[in-house]
Short mmCIF file of C-alpha atoms and ligand atoms in Angstrom, two decimals:
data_model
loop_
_atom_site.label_atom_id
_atom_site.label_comp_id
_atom_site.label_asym_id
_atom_site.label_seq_id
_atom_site.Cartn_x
_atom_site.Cartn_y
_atom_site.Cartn_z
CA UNK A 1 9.13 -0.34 20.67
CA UNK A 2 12.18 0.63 18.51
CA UNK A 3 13.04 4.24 18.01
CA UNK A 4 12.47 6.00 14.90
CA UNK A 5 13.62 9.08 13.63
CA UNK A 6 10.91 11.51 12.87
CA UNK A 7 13.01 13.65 10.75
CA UNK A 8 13.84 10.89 7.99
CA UNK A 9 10.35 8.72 7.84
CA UNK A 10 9.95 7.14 4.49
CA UNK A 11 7.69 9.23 2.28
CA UNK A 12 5.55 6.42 0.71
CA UNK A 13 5.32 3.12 2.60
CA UNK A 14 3.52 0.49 0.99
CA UNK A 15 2.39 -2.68 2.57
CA UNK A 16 1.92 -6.36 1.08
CA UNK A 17 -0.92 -7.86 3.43
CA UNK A 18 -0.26 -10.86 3.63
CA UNK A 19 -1.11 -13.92 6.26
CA UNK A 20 -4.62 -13.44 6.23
CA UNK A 21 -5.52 -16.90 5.49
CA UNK A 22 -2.67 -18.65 7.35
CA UNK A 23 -3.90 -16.44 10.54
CA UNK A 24 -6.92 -17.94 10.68
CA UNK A 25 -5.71 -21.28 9.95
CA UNK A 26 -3.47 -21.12 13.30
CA UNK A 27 -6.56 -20.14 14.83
CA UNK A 28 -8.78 -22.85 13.51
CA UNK A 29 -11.26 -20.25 12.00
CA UNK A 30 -12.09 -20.13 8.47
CA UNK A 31 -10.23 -17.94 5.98
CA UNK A 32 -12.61 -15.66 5.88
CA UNK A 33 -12.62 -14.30 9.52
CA UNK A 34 -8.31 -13.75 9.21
CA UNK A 35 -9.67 -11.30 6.53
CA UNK A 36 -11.70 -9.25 8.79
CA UNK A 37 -8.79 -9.48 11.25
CA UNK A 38 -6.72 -8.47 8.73
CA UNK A 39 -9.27 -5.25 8.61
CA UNK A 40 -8.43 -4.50 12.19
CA UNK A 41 -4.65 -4.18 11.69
CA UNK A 42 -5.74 -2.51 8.08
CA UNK A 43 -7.19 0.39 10.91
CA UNK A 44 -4.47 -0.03 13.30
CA UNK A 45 -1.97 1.12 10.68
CA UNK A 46 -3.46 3.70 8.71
CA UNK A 47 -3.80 5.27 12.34
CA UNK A 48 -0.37 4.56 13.33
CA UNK A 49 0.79 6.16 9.70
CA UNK A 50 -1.50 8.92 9.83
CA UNK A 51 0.01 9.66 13.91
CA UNK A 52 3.45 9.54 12.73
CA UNK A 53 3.23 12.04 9.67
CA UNK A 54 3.68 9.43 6.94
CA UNK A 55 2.74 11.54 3.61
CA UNK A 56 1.67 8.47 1.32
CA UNK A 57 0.39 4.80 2.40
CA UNK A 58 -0.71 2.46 -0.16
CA UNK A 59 -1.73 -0.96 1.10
CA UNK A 60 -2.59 -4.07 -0.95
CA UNK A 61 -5.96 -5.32 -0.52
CA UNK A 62 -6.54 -7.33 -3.66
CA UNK A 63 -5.13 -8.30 -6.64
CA UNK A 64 -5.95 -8.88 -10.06
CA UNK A 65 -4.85 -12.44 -9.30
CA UNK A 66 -7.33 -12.36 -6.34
CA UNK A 67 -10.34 -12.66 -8.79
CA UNK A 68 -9.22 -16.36 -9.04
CA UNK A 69 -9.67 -17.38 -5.41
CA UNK A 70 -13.31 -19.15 -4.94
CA UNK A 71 -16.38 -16.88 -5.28
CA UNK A 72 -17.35 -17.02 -1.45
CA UNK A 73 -14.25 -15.96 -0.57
CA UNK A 74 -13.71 -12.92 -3.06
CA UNK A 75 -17.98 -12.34 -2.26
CA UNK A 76 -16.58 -12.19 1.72
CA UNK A 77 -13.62 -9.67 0.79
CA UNK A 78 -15.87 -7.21 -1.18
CA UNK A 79 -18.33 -7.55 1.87
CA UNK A 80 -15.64 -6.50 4.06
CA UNK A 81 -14.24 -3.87 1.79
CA UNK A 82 -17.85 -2.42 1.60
CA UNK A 83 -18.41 -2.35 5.80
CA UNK A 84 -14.80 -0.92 6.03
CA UNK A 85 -15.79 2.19 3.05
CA UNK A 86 -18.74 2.84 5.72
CA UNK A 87 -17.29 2.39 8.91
CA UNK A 88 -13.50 4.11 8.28
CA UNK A 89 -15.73 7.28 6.37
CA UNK A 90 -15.98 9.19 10.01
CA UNK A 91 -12.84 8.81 10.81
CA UNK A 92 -11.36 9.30 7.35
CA UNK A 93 -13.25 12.37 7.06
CA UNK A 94 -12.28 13.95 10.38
CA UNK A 95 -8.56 12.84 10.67
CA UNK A 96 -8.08 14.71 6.64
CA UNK A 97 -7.29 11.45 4.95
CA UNK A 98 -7.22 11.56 1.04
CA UNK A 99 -8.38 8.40 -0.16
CA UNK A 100 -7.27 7.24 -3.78
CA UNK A 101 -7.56 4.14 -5.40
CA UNK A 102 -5.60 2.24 -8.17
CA UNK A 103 -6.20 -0.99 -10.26
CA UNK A 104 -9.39 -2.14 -12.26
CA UNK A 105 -11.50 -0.42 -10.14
CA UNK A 106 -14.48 -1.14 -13.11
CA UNK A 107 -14.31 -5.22 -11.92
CA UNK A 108 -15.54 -4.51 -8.35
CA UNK A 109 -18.82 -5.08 -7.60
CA UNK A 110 -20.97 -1.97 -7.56
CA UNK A 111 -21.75 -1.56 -4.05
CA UNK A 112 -18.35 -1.66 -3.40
CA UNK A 113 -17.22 0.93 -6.35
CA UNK A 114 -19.98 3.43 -5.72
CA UNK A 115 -18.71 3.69 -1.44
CA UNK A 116 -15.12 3.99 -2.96
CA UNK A 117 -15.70 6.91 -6.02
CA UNK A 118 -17.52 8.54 -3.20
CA UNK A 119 -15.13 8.88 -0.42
CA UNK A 120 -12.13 9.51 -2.86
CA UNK A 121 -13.85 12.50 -4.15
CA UNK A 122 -15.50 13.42 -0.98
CA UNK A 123 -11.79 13.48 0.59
CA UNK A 124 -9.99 14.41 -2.48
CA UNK A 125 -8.74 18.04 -1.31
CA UNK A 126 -7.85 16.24 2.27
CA UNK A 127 -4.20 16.72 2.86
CA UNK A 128 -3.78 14.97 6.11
CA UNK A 129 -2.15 11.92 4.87
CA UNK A 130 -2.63 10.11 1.31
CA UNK A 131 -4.68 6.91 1.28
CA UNK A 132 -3.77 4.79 -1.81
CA UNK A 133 -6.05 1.59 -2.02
CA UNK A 134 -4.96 -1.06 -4.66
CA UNK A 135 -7.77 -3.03 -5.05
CA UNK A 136 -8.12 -5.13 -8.48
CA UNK A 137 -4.37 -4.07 -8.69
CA UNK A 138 -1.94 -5.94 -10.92
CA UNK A 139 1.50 -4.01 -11.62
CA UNK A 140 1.93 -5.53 -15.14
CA UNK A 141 -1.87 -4.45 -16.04
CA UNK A 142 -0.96 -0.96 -15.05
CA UNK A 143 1.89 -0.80 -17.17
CA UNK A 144 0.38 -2.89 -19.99
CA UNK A 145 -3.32 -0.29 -19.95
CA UNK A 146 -0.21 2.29 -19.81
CA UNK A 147 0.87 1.06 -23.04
CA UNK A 148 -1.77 0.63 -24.94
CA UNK A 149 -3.05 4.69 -24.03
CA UNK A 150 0.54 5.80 -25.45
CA UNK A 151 0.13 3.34 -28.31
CA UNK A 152 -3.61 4.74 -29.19
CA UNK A 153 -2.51 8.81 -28.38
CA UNK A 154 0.87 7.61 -30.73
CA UNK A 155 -1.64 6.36 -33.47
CA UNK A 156 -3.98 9.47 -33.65
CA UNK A 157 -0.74 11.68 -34.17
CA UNK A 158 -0.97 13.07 -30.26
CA UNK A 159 2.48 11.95 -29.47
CA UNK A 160 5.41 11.16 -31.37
CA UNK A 161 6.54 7.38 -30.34
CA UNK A 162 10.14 8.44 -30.59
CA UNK A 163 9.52 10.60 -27.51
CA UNK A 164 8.29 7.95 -25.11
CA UNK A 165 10.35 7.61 -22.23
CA UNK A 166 10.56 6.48 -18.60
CA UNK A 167 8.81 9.48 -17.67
CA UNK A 168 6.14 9.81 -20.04
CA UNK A 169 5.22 6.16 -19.41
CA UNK A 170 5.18 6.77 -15.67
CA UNK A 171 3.07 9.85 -16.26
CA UNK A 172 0.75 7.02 -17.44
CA UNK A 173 1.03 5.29 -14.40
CA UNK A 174 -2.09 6.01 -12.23
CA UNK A 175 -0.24 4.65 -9.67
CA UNK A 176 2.89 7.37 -9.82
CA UNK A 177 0.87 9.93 -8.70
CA UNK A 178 1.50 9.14 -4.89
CA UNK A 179 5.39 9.24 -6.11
CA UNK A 180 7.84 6.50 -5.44
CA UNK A 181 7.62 3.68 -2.82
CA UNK A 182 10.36 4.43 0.32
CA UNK A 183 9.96 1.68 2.34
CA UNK A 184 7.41 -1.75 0.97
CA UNK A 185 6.56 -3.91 3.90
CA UNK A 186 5.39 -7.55 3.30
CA UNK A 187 3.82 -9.79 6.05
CA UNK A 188 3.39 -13.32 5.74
CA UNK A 189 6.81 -14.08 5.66
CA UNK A 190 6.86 -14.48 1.74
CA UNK A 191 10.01 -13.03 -0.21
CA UNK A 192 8.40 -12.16 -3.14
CA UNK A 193 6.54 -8.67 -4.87
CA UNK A 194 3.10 -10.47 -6.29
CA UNK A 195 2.43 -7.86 -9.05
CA UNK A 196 2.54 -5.01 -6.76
CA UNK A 197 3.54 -1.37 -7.72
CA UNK A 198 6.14 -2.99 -10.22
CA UNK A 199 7.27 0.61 -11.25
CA UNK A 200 7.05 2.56 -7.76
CA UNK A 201 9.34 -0.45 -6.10
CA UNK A 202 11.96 0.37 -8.76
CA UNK A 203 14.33 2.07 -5.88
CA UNK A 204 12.07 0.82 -2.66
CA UNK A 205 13.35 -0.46 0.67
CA UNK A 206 11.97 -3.94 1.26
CA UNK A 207 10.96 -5.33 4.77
CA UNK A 208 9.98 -8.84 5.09
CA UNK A 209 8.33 -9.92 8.11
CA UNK A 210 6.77 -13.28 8.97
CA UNK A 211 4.51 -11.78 11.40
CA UNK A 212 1.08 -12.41 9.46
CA UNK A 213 -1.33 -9.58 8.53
CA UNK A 214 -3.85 -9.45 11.62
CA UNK A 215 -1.16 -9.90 13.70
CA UNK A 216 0.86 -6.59 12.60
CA UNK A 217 0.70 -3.41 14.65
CA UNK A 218 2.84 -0.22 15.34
CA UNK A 219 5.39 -2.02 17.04
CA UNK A 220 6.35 -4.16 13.79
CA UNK A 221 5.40 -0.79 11.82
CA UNK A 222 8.18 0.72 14.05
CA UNK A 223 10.57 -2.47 12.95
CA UNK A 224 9.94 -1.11 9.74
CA UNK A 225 10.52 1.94 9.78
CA UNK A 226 13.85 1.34 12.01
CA UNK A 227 14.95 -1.21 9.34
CA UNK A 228 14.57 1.94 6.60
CA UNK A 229 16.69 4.63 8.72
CA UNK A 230 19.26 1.89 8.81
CA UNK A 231 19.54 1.81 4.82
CA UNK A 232 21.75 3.00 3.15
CA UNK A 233 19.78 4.62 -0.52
CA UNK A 234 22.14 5.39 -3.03
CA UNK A 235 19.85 4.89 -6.43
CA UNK A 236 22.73 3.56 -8.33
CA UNK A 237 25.41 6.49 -7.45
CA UNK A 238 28.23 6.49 -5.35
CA UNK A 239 27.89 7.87 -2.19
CA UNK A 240 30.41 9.63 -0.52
CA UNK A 241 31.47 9.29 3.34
CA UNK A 242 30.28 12.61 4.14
CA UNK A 243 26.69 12.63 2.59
CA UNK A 244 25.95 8.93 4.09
CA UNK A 245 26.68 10.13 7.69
CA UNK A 246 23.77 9.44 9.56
CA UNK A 247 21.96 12.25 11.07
CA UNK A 248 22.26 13.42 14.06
CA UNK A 249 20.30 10.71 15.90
CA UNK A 250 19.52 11.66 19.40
CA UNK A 251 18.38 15.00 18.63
CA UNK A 252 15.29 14.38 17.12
CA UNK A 253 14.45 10.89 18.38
CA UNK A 254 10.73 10.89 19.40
CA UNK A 255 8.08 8.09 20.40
CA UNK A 256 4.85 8.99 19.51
CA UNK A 257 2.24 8.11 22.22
CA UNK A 258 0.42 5.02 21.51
CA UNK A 259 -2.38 4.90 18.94
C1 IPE B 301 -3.91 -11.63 2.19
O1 IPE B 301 -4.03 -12.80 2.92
C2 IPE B 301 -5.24 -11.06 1.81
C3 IPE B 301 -5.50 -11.07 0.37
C4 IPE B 301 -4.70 -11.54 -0.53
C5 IPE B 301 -6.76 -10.50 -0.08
P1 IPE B 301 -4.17 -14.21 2.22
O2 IPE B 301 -5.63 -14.49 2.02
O3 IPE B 301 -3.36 -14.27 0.98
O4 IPE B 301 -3.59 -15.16 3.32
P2 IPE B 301 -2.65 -16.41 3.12
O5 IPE B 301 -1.47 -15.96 2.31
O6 IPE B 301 -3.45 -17.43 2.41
O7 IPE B 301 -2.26 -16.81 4.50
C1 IPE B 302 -0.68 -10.58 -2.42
O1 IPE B 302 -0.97 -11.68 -1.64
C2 IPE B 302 -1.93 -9.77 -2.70
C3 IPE B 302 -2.46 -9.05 -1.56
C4 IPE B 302 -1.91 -8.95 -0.39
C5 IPE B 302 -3.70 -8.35 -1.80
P1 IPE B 302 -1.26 -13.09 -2.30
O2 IPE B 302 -1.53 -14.03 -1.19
O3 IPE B 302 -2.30 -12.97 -3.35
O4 IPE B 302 0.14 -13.41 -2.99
P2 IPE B 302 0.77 -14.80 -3.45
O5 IPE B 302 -0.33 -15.56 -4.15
O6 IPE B 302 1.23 -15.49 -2.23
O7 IPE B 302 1.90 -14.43 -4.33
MG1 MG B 303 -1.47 -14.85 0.61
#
């Protein structure tokens, strides 16, 4: 298990899961049992994140692109996000979790939207750790449903259109409100952003893995993580010698037990 630094953790991590499929291919199982493998490790690391002290974790469970997979297959993920809304509510509830979702929420099926309303208002005063859920999630739609709200408010006189700028669009950005993306993780082996959080990733650290979904765990969370401290953030400026000296490492260098 690499060591991390518990005094520099990336505030927001947010995680591409990807593999699902190709998992359950290597295991000559049908697609649809990698996803509910993929729900294990979806467990394993909000756990592991919620252990360490990581503020914000969003995690990509379906896309607006999703929709076009065959129905029995989007029917088996909306099953599975419906027994995870009941099973995960104990624990949610107990270990403070504030659950939040982003992306069409309205397309999801009812019995799926109704579990997910209800535990992100039953937890929404939880401050334990932040729970974002992108589900129905494209990062272009965001921006574009963005665009038309400034464009309507801009229209009935609200807002003067000269005034827009990056951070009255981003105020517009449901997705903003968990703040920028630190560290985005992608399993599956796949160098490429799928319409995720277009707009948080603008300044994220990316880790590409090709460990596939249900096979990821706190020891590749840990890669991460160790990958991030490494990094060297300087958001377009030039950083001087002094402020990019690392800090002091072996102070403050902790393993958390096991989850
Ligand atoms: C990710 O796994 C899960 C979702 C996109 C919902 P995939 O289902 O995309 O798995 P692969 O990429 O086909 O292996
Ligand atoms: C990205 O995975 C979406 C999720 C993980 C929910 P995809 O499997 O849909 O991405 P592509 O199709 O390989 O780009
Ligand atoms: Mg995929």
């Amino acid at each position: 298990m690499p060591l991390i630094r518990l005094d520099s953790l990336p505030r927001h991590v947010a995680v591409i899961m990807d593999g699902n499929g190709r998992w359950a291919h290597q295991m000559q199982l049908p697609r649809t049992a990698g996803h509910r493998e993929g729900s294990n490790a979806v467990r394993r690391t909000v756990r592991a994140c919620r252990r360490l002290g990581i503020n914000t974790l969003t995690l990509f469970a379906f896309s607006e692109q999703n929709w076009e997979r065959p129905v029995y297959e989007v029917r088996a993920l909306m099953d599975l996000f419906r027994e995870f809304l009941i099973k995960e509510r104990p624990e949610v509830l107990r270990t403070g979790i504030r659950v939040r979702s982003v992306g069409r929420v309205r397309r999801l099926p009812l019995y799926v939207r109704s579990l997910l309303q209800q535990l992100e208002s039953e937890t929404a005063q939880l401050d334990g750790m932040t729970l974002q859920l992108a589900i129905s999630y494209g990062g272009q739609e965001e921006i574009a449903d963005a665009a038309r709200r400034l464009a309507e408010k801009a229209k009935n006189g609200e807002i003067d259109p000269a005034s827009i700028d990056e951070n009255s669009l981003a105020a517009e950005l449901p997705s903003t409100e968990a703040g920028p993306v630190d560290l985005l993780i992608r399993t599956g082996g796949e160098y490429r952003i799928s319409n995720f959080l277009l707009w948080g990733c603008a300044y994220a650290e990316f880790y590409f893995t090709r460990t596939l979904w249900p096979a990821f765990g706190e020891e590749e969370l840990f890669r991460a993580i160790s990958s991030f401290q490494k990094r060297n953030r300087r958001f377009g400026r030039v950083v001087t010698e002094e402020r990019s000296q690392a800090p002091r490492l072996a102070q403050s260098s902790v393993t958390p037990a096991h989850v």
